[in-house]
mmCIF file with all atom_site columns, C-alpha atoms in Angstrom:
data_model
loop_
_atom_site.group_PDB
_atom_site.id
_atom_site.type_symbol
_atom_site.label_atom_id
_atom_site.label_alt_id
_atom_site.label_comp_id
_atom_site.label_asym_id
_atom_site.label_entity_id
_atom_site.label_seq_id
_atom_site.pdbx_PDB_ins_code
_atom_site.Cartn_x
_atom_site.Cartn_y
_atom_site.Cartn_z
_atom_site.occupancy
_atom_site.B_iso_or_equiv
_atom_site.pdbx_formal_charge
_atom_site.auth_seq_id
_atom_site.auth_comp_id
_atom_site.auth_asym_id
_atom_site.auth_atom_id
_atom_site.pdbx_PDB_model_num
ATOM 1  C CA . MET A 1 1  ? 233.399 2.920   30.552 1.00 0.00 ? 1  MET A CA 1
ATOM 2  C CA . GLU A 1 2  ? 233.637 5.499   33.335 1.00 0.00 ? 2  GLU A CA 1
ATOM 3  C CA . GLU A 1 3  ? 230.985 6.720   35.737 1.00 0.00 ? 3  GLU A CA 1
ATOM 4  C CA . LYS A 1 4  ? 231.276 9.190   38.623 1.00 0.00 ? 4  LYS A CA 1
ATOM 5  C CA . VAL A 1 5  ? 229.022 8.872   41.659 1.00 0.00 ? 5  VAL A CA 1
ATOM 6  C CA . PHE A 1 6  ? 228.796 11.499  44.376 1.00 0.00 ? 6  PHE A CA 1
ATOM 7  C CA . ASP A 1 7  ? 227.794 11.569  48.066 1.00 0.00 ? 7  ASP A CA 1
ATOM 8  C CA . VAL A 1 8  ? 227.827 7.773   48.431 1.00 0.00 ? 8  VAL A CA 1
ATOM 9  C CA . SER A 1 9  ? 226.954 6.525   51.915 1.00 0.00 ? 9  SER A CA 1
ATOM 10 C CA . MET A 1 10 ? 226.716 2.805   51.072 1.00 0.00 ? 10 MET A CA 1
ATOM 11 C CA . ILE A 1 11 ? 227.838 0.465   48.283 1.00 0.00 ? 11 ILE A CA 1
ATOM 12 C CA . TYR A 1 12 ? 226.075 -2.833  47.634 1.00 0.00 ? 12 TYR A CA 1
ATOM 13 C CA . ILE A 1 13 ? 227.887 -5.263  45.298 1.00 0.00 ? 13 ILE A CA 1
ATOM 14 C CA . GLN A 1 14 ? 226.212 -8.486  44.191 1.00 0.00 ? 14 GLN A CA 1
ATOM 15 C CA . ASN A 1 15 ? 227.405 -11.313 41.964 1.00 0.00 ? 15 ASN A CA 1
ATOM 16 C CA . THR A 1 16 ? 224.191 -11.921 40.019 1.00 0.00 ? 16 THR A CA 1
ATOM 17 C CA . SER A 1 17 ? 225.433 -14.953 38.044 1.00 0.00 ? 17 SER A CA 1
ATOM 18 C CA . ALA A 1 18 ? 228.800 -16.413 36.975 1.00 0.00 ? 18 ALA A CA 1
ATOM 19 C CA . SER A 1 19 ? 230.851 -13.306 36.088 1.00 0.00 ? 19 SER A CA 1
ATOM 20 C CA . ASN A 1 20 ? 227.970 -10.777 36.131 1.00 0.00 ? 20 ASN A CA 1
ATOM 21 C CA . TYR A 1 21 ? 227.849 -8.123  38.846 1.00 0.00 ? 21 TYR A CA 1
ATOM 22 C CA . THR A 1 22 ? 225.513 -5.365  39.985 1.00 0.00 ? 22 THR A CA 1
ATOM 23 C CA . LEU A 1 23 ? 226.796 -2.385  41.959 1.00 0.00 ? 23 LEU A CA 1
ATOM 24 C CA . GLU A 1 24 ? 224.298 -0.179  43.736 1.00 0.00 ? 24 GLU A CA 1
ATOM 25 C CA . PHE A 1 25 ? 225.373 3.135   45.200 1.00 0.00 ? 25 PHE A CA 1
ATOM 26 C CA . TYR A 1 26 ? 223.180 4.705   47.880 1.00 0.00 ? 26 TYR A CA 1
ATOM 27 C CA . CYS A 1 27 ? 223.704 8.442   47.447 1.00 0.00 ? 27 CYS A CA 1
ATOM 28 C CA . ARG A 1 28 ? 222.292 11.402  49.328 1.00 0.00 ? 28 ARG A CA 1
ATOM 29 C CA . ASP A 1 29 ? 219.455 12.134  46.896 1.00 0.00 ? 29 ASP A CA 1
ATOM 30 C CA . LYS A 1 30 ? 219.254 9.015   44.690 1.00 0.00 ? 30 LYS A CA 1
ATOM 31 C CA . ASN A 1 31 ? 220.400 5.439   44.192 1.00 0.00 ? 31 ASN A CA 1
ATOM 32 C CA . ILE A 1 32 ? 222.507 4.477   41.184 1.00 0.00 ? 32 ILE A CA 1
ATOM 33 C CA . LYS A 1 33 ? 222.619 0.904   39.886 1.00 0.00 ? 33 LYS A CA 1
ATOM 34 C CA . LEU A 1 34 ? 225.298 -0.280  37.443 1.00 0.00 ? 34 LEU A CA 1
ATOM 35 C CA . ASN A 1 35 ? 225.391 -3.724  35.790 1.00 0.00 ? 35 ASN A CA 1
ATOM 36 C CA . PHE A 1 36 ? 228.549 -5.390  34.474 1.00 0.00 ? 36 PHE A CA 1
ATOM 37 C CA . SER A 1 37 ? 229.201 -8.641  32.613 1.00 0.00 ? 37 SER A CA 1
ATOM 38 C CA . ALA A 1 38 ? 232.371 -10.693 32.073 1.00 0.00 ? 38 ALA A CA 1
ATOM 39 C CA . VAL A 1 39 ? 233.956 -9.292  35.242 1.00 0.00 ? 39 VAL A CA 1
ATOM 40 C CA . GLU A 1 40 ? 237.393 -10.612 36.255 1.00 0.00 ? 40 GLU A CA 1
ATOM 41 C CA . GLY A 1 41 ? 237.336 -8.965  39.681 1.00 0.00 ? 41 GLY A CA 1
ATOM 42 C CA . ILE A 1 42 ? 236.703 -5.820  41.714 1.00 0.00 ? 42 ILE A CA 1
ATOM 43 C CA . GLU A 1 43 ? 239.442 -3.476  42.890 1.00 0.00 ? 43 GLU A CA 1
ATOM 44 C CA . MET A 1 44 ? 239.186 -0.555  45.338 1.00 0.00 ? 44 MET A CA 1
ATOM 45 C CA . ILE A 1 45 ? 241.674 2.305   45.216 1.00 0.00 ? 45 ILE A CA 1
ATOM 46 C CA . ALA A 1 46 ? 241.523 4.828   48.065 1.00 0.00 ? 46 ALA A CA 1
ATOM 47 C CA . LYS A 1 47 ? 243.236 7.944   46.690 1.00 0.00 ? 47 LYS A CA 1
ATOM 48 C CA . ILE A 1 48 ? 241.221 9.879   49.273 1.00 0.00 ? 48 ILE A CA 1
ATOM 49 C CA . PRO A 1 49 ? 241.275 8.073   52.645 1.00 0.00 ? 49 PRO A CA 1
ATOM 50 C CA . MET A 1 50 ? 237.968 6.411   53.413 1.00 0.00 ? 50 MET A CA 1
ATOM 51 C CA . GLU A 1 51 ? 236.486 5.115   56.618 1.00 0.00 ? 51 GLU A CA 1
ATOM 52 C CA . LEU A 1 52 ? 234.037 2.252   56.750 1.00 0.00 ? 52 LEU A CA 1
ATOM 53 C CA . LYS A 1 53 ? 231.324 2.202   59.377 1.00 0.00 ? 53 LYS A CA 1
ATOM 54 C CA . SER A 1 54 ? 230.578 -1.429  58.605 1.00 0.00 ? 54 SER A CA 1
ATOM 55 C CA . ALA A 1 55 ? 231.263 -4.014  55.921 1.00 0.00 ? 55 ALA A CA 1
ATOM 56 C CA . PHE A 1 56 ? 229.755 -7.407  55.188 1.00 0.00 ? 56 PHE A CA 1
ATOM 57 C CA . VAL A 1 57 ? 230.931 -10.062 52.717 1.00 0.00 ? 57 VAL A CA 1
ATOM 58 C CA . GLN A 1 58 ? 228.905 -13.203 51.990 1.00 0.00 ? 58 GLN A CA 1
ATOM 59 C CA . LEU A 1 59 ? 230.578 -15.858 49.850 1.00 0.00 ? 59 LEU A CA 1
ATOM 60 C CA . THR A 1 60 ? 228.615 -18.973 50.852 1.00 0.00 ? 60 THR A CA 1
ATOM 61 C CA . GLU A 1 61 ? 228.167 -21.498 48.045 1.00 0.00 ? 61 GLU A CA 1
ATOM 62 C CA . ASN A 1 62 ? 224.336 -21.662 47.959 1.00 0.00 ? 62 ASN A CA 1
ATOM 63 C CA . MET A 1 63 ? 223.629 -18.000 48.793 1.00 0.00 ? 63 MET A CA 1
ATOM 64 C CA . PRO A 1 64 ? 223.985 -14.836 46.700 1.00 0.00 ? 64 PRO A CA 1
ATOM 65 C CA . LYS A 1 65 ? 227.535 -13.503 46.851 1.00 0.00 ? 65 LYS A CA 1
ATOM 66 C CA . VAL A 1 66 ? 227.390 -9.948  48.198 1.00 0.00 ? 66 VAL A CA 1
ATOM 67 C CA . TRP A 1 67 ? 229.699 -7.258  49.553 1.00 0.00 ? 67 TRP A CA 1
ATOM 68 C CA . ASN A 1 68 ? 228.163 -4.323  51.432 1.00 0.00 ? 68 ASN A CA 1
ATOM 69 C CA . MET A 1 69 ? 230.134 -1.312  52.641 1.00 0.00 ? 69 MET A CA 1
ATOM 70 C CA . LYS A 1 70 ? 228.692 1.552   54.677 1.00 0.00 ? 70 LYS A CA 1
ATOM 71 C CA . MET A 1 71 ? 230.811 4.710   54.825 1.00 0.00 ? 71 MET A CA 1
ATOM 72 C CA . VAL A 1 72 ? 231.356 6.863   57.925 1.00 0.00 ? 72 VAL A CA 1
ATOM 73 C CA . TYR A 1 73 ? 230.793 9.975   55.794 1.00 0.00 ? 73 TYR A CA 1
ATOM 74 C CA . PRO A 1 74 ? 229.615 10.412  52.157 1.00 0.00 ? 74 PRO A CA 1
ATOM 75 C CA . MET A 1 75 ? 232.302 9.721   49.541 1.00 0.00 ? 75 MET A CA 1
ATOM 76 C CA . ASN A 1 76 ? 232.720 10.363  45.815 1.00 0.00 ? 76 ASN A CA 1
ATOM 77 C CA . PHE A 1 77 ? 233.833 7.525   43.523 1.00 0.00 ? 77 PHE A CA 1
ATOM 78 C CA . ARG A 1 78 ? 234.992 7.043   39.965 1.00 0.00 ? 78 ARG A CA 1
ATOM 79 C CA . VAL A 1 79 ? 233.893 3.665   38.607 1.00 0.00 ? 79 VAL A CA 1
ATOM 80 C CA . THR A 1 80 ? 235.765 2.301   35.607 1.00 0.00 ? 80 THR A CA 1
ATOM 81 C CA . TYR A 1 81 ? 235.463 -1.021  33.820 1.00 0.00 ? 81 TYR A CA 1
ATOM 82 C CA . ASN A 1 82 ? 238.006 -2.712  31.568 1.00 0.00 ? 82 ASN A CA 1
ATOM 83 C CA . GLY A 1 83 ? 237.341 -6.362  32.356 1.00 0.00 ? 83 GLY A CA 1
ATOM 84 C CA . ARG A 1 84 ? 237.807 -5.489  35.998 1.00 0.00 ? 84 ARG A CA 1
ATOM 85 C CA . ILE A 1 85 ? 235.608 -3.084  37.998 1.00 0.00 ? 85 ILE A CA 1
ATOM 86 C CA . ILE A 1 86 ? 237.692 -0.370  39.650 1.00 0.00 ? 86 ILE A CA 1
ATOM 87 C CA . LEU A 1 87 ? 236.208 1.769   42.447 1.00 0.00 ? 87 LEU A CA 1
ATOM 88 C CA . GLU A 1 88 ? 238.439 4.782   43.076 1.00 0.00 ? 88 GLU A CA 1
ATOM 89 C CA . SER A 1 89 ? 237.736 7.366   45.781 1.00 0.00 ? 89 SER A CA 1
ATOM 90 C CA . MET A 1 90 ? 238.011 10.952  44.574 1.00 0.00 ? 90 MET A CA 1
#
């Protein structure tokens, strides 16, 4: 599976249950939500340098596990899934 998302200003990643994840991309003109199951992990590859304005990770036991990243400027990403979610800047 491969998906390309353009003009992303923020990425919201949530572990919805066990090994299920939802990724939400806040783009210039729309939001894109992708759901994944049986995820081993998430990897980021910055082929194009990226700057984060802010990032927040919450891994507390009794709270939803989330990872938010807000970009300094809009970025384009290729999202692939092969057991692992790979976010690659392009």
